[in-house]
Amino acid sequence: AQVRRAPEAVALVHENERLSYGELNARANRLAHHLIALGVRPDQPVAICVERSPAMVVGLLAILKAG
């Protein structure tokens, strides 16, 4: 809902990097589609191993979107 209301609003800040809700959603969608293409299905465990960063948030959202 926030992506639709304010896609340019800042959703995430980490050090000097800022992501808007629109960009965060777009990155998560791209990764989710890639995960699905690799065979990820609903309720299937997916591991994530990254340092605390915007990539971690994108990854977690993508995993949720993939299934």
mmCIF file with all atom_site columns, C-alpha atoms in Angstrom:
data_model
loop_
_atom_site.group_PDB
_atom_site.id
_atom_site.type_symbol
_atom_site.label_atom_id
_atom_site.label_alt_id
_atom_site.label_comp_id
_atom_site.label_asym_id
_atom_site.label_entity_id
_atom_site.label_seq_id
_atom_site.pdbx_PDB_ins_code
_atom_site.Cartn_x
_atom_site.Cartn_y
_atom_site.Cartn_z
_atom_site.occupancy
_atom_site.B_iso_or_equiv
_atom_site.pdbx_formal_charge
_atom_site.auth_seq_id
_atom_site.auth_comp_id
_atom_site.auth_asym_id
_atom_site.auth_atom_id
_atom_site.pdbx_PDB_model_num
ATOM 1  C CA . ALA A 1 1  ? 0.000  0.000   0.000   1.00 0.00 ? 1  ALA A CA 1
ATOM 2  C CA . GLN A 1 2  ? 2.861  2.396   0.802   1.00 0.00 ? 2  GLN A CA 1
ATOM 3  C CA . VAL A 1 3  ? 4.415  1.797   -2.618  1.00 0.00 ? 3  VAL A CA 1
ATOM 4  C CA . ARG A 1 4  ? 1.181  2.982   -4.240  1.00 0.00 ? 4  ARG A CA 1
ATOM 5  C CA . ARG A 1 5  ? 0.735  5.962   -1.890  1.00 0.00 ? 5  ARG A CA 1
ATOM 6  C CA . ALA A 1 6  ? 4.269  7.332   -1.926  1.00 0.00 ? 6  ALA A CA 1
ATOM 7  C CA . PRO A 1 7  ? 6.651  5.438   -4.231  1.00 0.00 ? 7  PRO A CA 1
ATOM 8  C CA . GLU A 1 8  ? 9.309  8.164   -3.983  1.00 0.00 ? 8  GLU A CA 1
ATOM 9  C CA . ALA A 1 9  ? 9.283  8.327   -0.167  1.00 0.00 ? 9  ALA A CA 1
ATOM 10 C CA . VAL A 1 10 ? 12.365 6.977   1.593   1.00 0.00 ? 10 VAL A CA 1
ATOM 11 C CA . ALA A 1 11 ? 11.751 3.440   2.816   1.00 0.00 ? 11 ALA A CA 1
ATOM 12 C CA . LEU A 1 12 ? 15.241 2.421   3.875   1.00 0.00 ? 12 LEU A CA 1
ATOM 13 C CA . VAL A 1 13 ? 18.413 4.196   4.959   1.00 0.00 ? 13 VAL A CA 1
ATOM 14 C CA . HIS A 1 14 ? 21.720 2.420   5.517   1.00 0.00 ? 14 HIS A CA 1
ATOM 15 C CA . GLU A 1 15 ? 24.914 4.442   5.878   1.00 0.00 ? 15 GLU A CA 1
ATOM 16 C CA . ASN A 1 16 ? 24.934 6.649   2.733   1.00 0.00 ? 16 ASN A CA 1
ATOM 17 C CA . GLU A 1 17 ? 22.408 4.590   0.754   1.00 0.00 ? 17 GLU A CA 1
ATOM 18 C CA . ARG A 1 18 ? 18.709 5.386   0.583   1.00 0.00 ? 18 ARG A CA 1
ATOM 19 C CA . LEU A 1 19 ? 16.014 3.388   -1.177  1.00 0.00 ? 19 LEU A CA 1
ATOM 20 C CA . SER A 1 20 ? 12.536 4.625   -1.961  1.00 0.00 ? 20 SER A CA 1
ATOM 21 C CA . TYR A 1 21 ? 9.521  2.389   -1.521  1.00 0.00 ? 21 TYR A CA 1
ATOM 22 C CA . GLY A 1 22 ? 9.273  2.114   -5.306  1.00 0.00 ? 22 GLY A CA 1
ATOM 23 C CA . GLU A 1 23 ? 12.902 1.080   -5.751  1.00 0.00 ? 23 GLU A CA 1
ATOM 24 C CA . LEU A 1 24 ? 12.774 -1.340  -2.827  1.00 0.00 ? 24 LEU A CA 1
ATOM 25 C CA . ASN A 1 25 ? 9.663  -2.948  -4.294  1.00 0.00 ? 25 ASN A CA 1
ATOM 26 C CA . ALA A 1 26 ? 11.162 -3.113  -7.804  1.00 0.00 ? 26 ALA A CA 1
ATOM 27 C CA . ARG A 1 27 ? 14.383 -4.756  -6.566  1.00 0.00 ? 27 ARG A CA 1
ATOM 28 C CA . ALA A 1 28 ? 12.469 -7.243  -4.427  1.00 0.00 ? 28 ALA A CA 1
ATOM 29 C CA . ASN A 1 29 ? 10.184 -8.101  -7.353  1.00 0.00 ? 29 ASN A CA 1
ATOM 30 C CA . ARG A 1 30 ? 13.154 -8.712  -9.673  1.00 0.00 ? 30 ARG A CA 1
ATOM 31 C CA . LEU A 1 31 ? 14.810 -11.014 -7.147  1.00 0.00 ? 31 LEU A CA 1
ATOM 32 C CA . ALA A 1 32 ? 11.528 -12.796 -6.373  1.00 0.00 ? 32 ALA A CA 1
ATOM 33 C CA . HIS A 1 33 ? 11.025 -13.563 -10.069 1.00 0.00 ? 33 HIS A CA 1
ATOM 34 C CA . HIS A 1 34 ? 14.585 -14.863 -10.252 1.00 0.00 ? 34 HIS A CA 1
ATOM 35 C CA . LEU A 1 35 ? 14.000 -17.101 -7.228  1.00 0.00 ? 35 LEU A CA 1
ATOM 36 C CA . ILE A 1 36 ? 10.794 -18.442 -8.755  1.00 0.00 ? 36 ILE A CA 1
ATOM 37 C CA . ALA A 1 37 ? 12.675 -19.159 -12.005 1.00 0.00 ? 37 ALA A CA 1
ATOM 38 C CA . LEU A 1 38 ? 15.197 -21.129 -9.929  1.00 0.00 ? 38 LEU A CA 1
ATOM 39 C CA . GLY A 1 39 ? 12.379 -23.261 -8.544  1.00 0.00 ? 39 GLY A CA 1
ATOM 40 C CA . VAL A 1 40 ? 11.454 -21.588 -5.265  1.00 0.00 ? 40 VAL A CA 1
ATOM 41 C CA . ARG A 1 41 ? 7.874  -22.480 -4.349  1.00 0.00 ? 41 ARG A CA 1
ATOM 42 C CA . PRO A 1 42 ? 5.489  -21.433 -1.557  1.00 0.00 ? 42 PRO A CA 1
ATOM 43 C CA . ASP A 1 43 ? 6.393  -22.746 1.897   1.00 0.00 ? 43 ASP A CA 1
ATOM 44 C CA . GLN A 1 44 ? 9.843  -23.849 0.717   1.00 0.00 ? 44 GLN A CA 1
ATOM 45 C CA . PRO A 1 45 ? 12.685 -22.792 3.029   1.00 0.00 ? 45 PRO A CA 1
ATOM 46 C CA . VAL A 1 46 ? 15.143 -20.340 1.498   1.00 0.00 ? 46 VAL A CA 1
ATOM 47 C CA . ALA A 1 47 ? 18.358 -19.371 3.270   1.00 0.00 ? 47 ALA A CA 1
ATOM 48 C CA . ILE A 1 48 ? 19.805 -15.890 3.211   1.00 0.00 ? 48 ILE A CA 1
ATOM 49 C CA . CYS A 1 49 ? 23.358 -15.058 4.260   1.00 0.00 ? 49 CYS A CA 1
ATOM 50 C CA . VAL A 1 50 ? 24.259 -11.408 3.840   1.00 0.00 ? 50 VAL A CA 1
ATOM 51 C CA . GLU A 1 51 ? 25.468 -8.664  6.133   1.00 0.00 ? 51 GLU A CA 1
ATOM 52 C CA . ARG A 1 52 ? 22.953 -6.156  7.442   1.00 0.00 ? 52 ARG A CA 1
ATOM 53 C CA . SER A 1 53 ? 22.380 -3.958  4.395   1.00 0.00 ? 53 SER A CA 1
ATOM 54 C CA . PRO A 1 54 ? 19.744 -2.883  1.895   1.00 0.00 ? 54 PRO A CA 1
ATOM 55 C CA . ALA A 1 55 ? 20.477 -6.154  0.064   1.00 0.00 ? 55 ALA A CA 1
ATOM 56 C CA . MET A 1 56 ? 19.351 -8.066  3.149   1.00 0.00 ? 56 MET A CA 1
ATOM 57 C CA . VAL A 1 57 ? 16.015 -6.241  3.216   1.00 0.00 ? 57 VAL A CA 1
ATOM 58 C CA . VAL A 1 58 ? 15.552 -6.752  -0.533  1.00 0.00 ? 58 VAL A CA 1
ATOM 59 C CA . GLY A 1 59 ? 16.382 -10.436 -0.121  1.00 0.00 ? 59 GLY A CA 1
ATOM 60 C CA . LEU A 1 60 ? 13.944 -10.973 2.723   1.00 0.00 ? 60 LEU A CA 1
ATOM 61 C CA . LEU A 1 61 ? 11.134 -9.220  0.858   1.00 0.00 ? 61 LEU A CA 1
ATOM 62 C CA . ALA A 1 62 ? 11.928 -11.194 -2.292  1.00 0.00 ? 62 ALA A CA 1
ATOM 63 C CA . ILE A 1 63 ? 11.807 -14.488 -0.414  1.00 0.00 ? 63 ILE A CA 1
ATOM 64 C CA . LEU A 1 64 ? 8.403  -13.552 0.993   1.00 0.00 ? 64 LEU A CA 1
ATOM 65 C CA . LYS A 1 65 ? 7.147  -12.499 -2.444  1.00 0.00 ? 65 LYS A CA 1
ATOM 66 C CA . ALA A 1 66 ? 8.441  -15.717 -4.038  1.00 0.00 ? 66 ALA A CA 1
ATOM 67 C CA . GLY A 1 67 ? 6.356  -17.870 -1.824  1.00 0.00 ? 67 GLY A CA 1
#
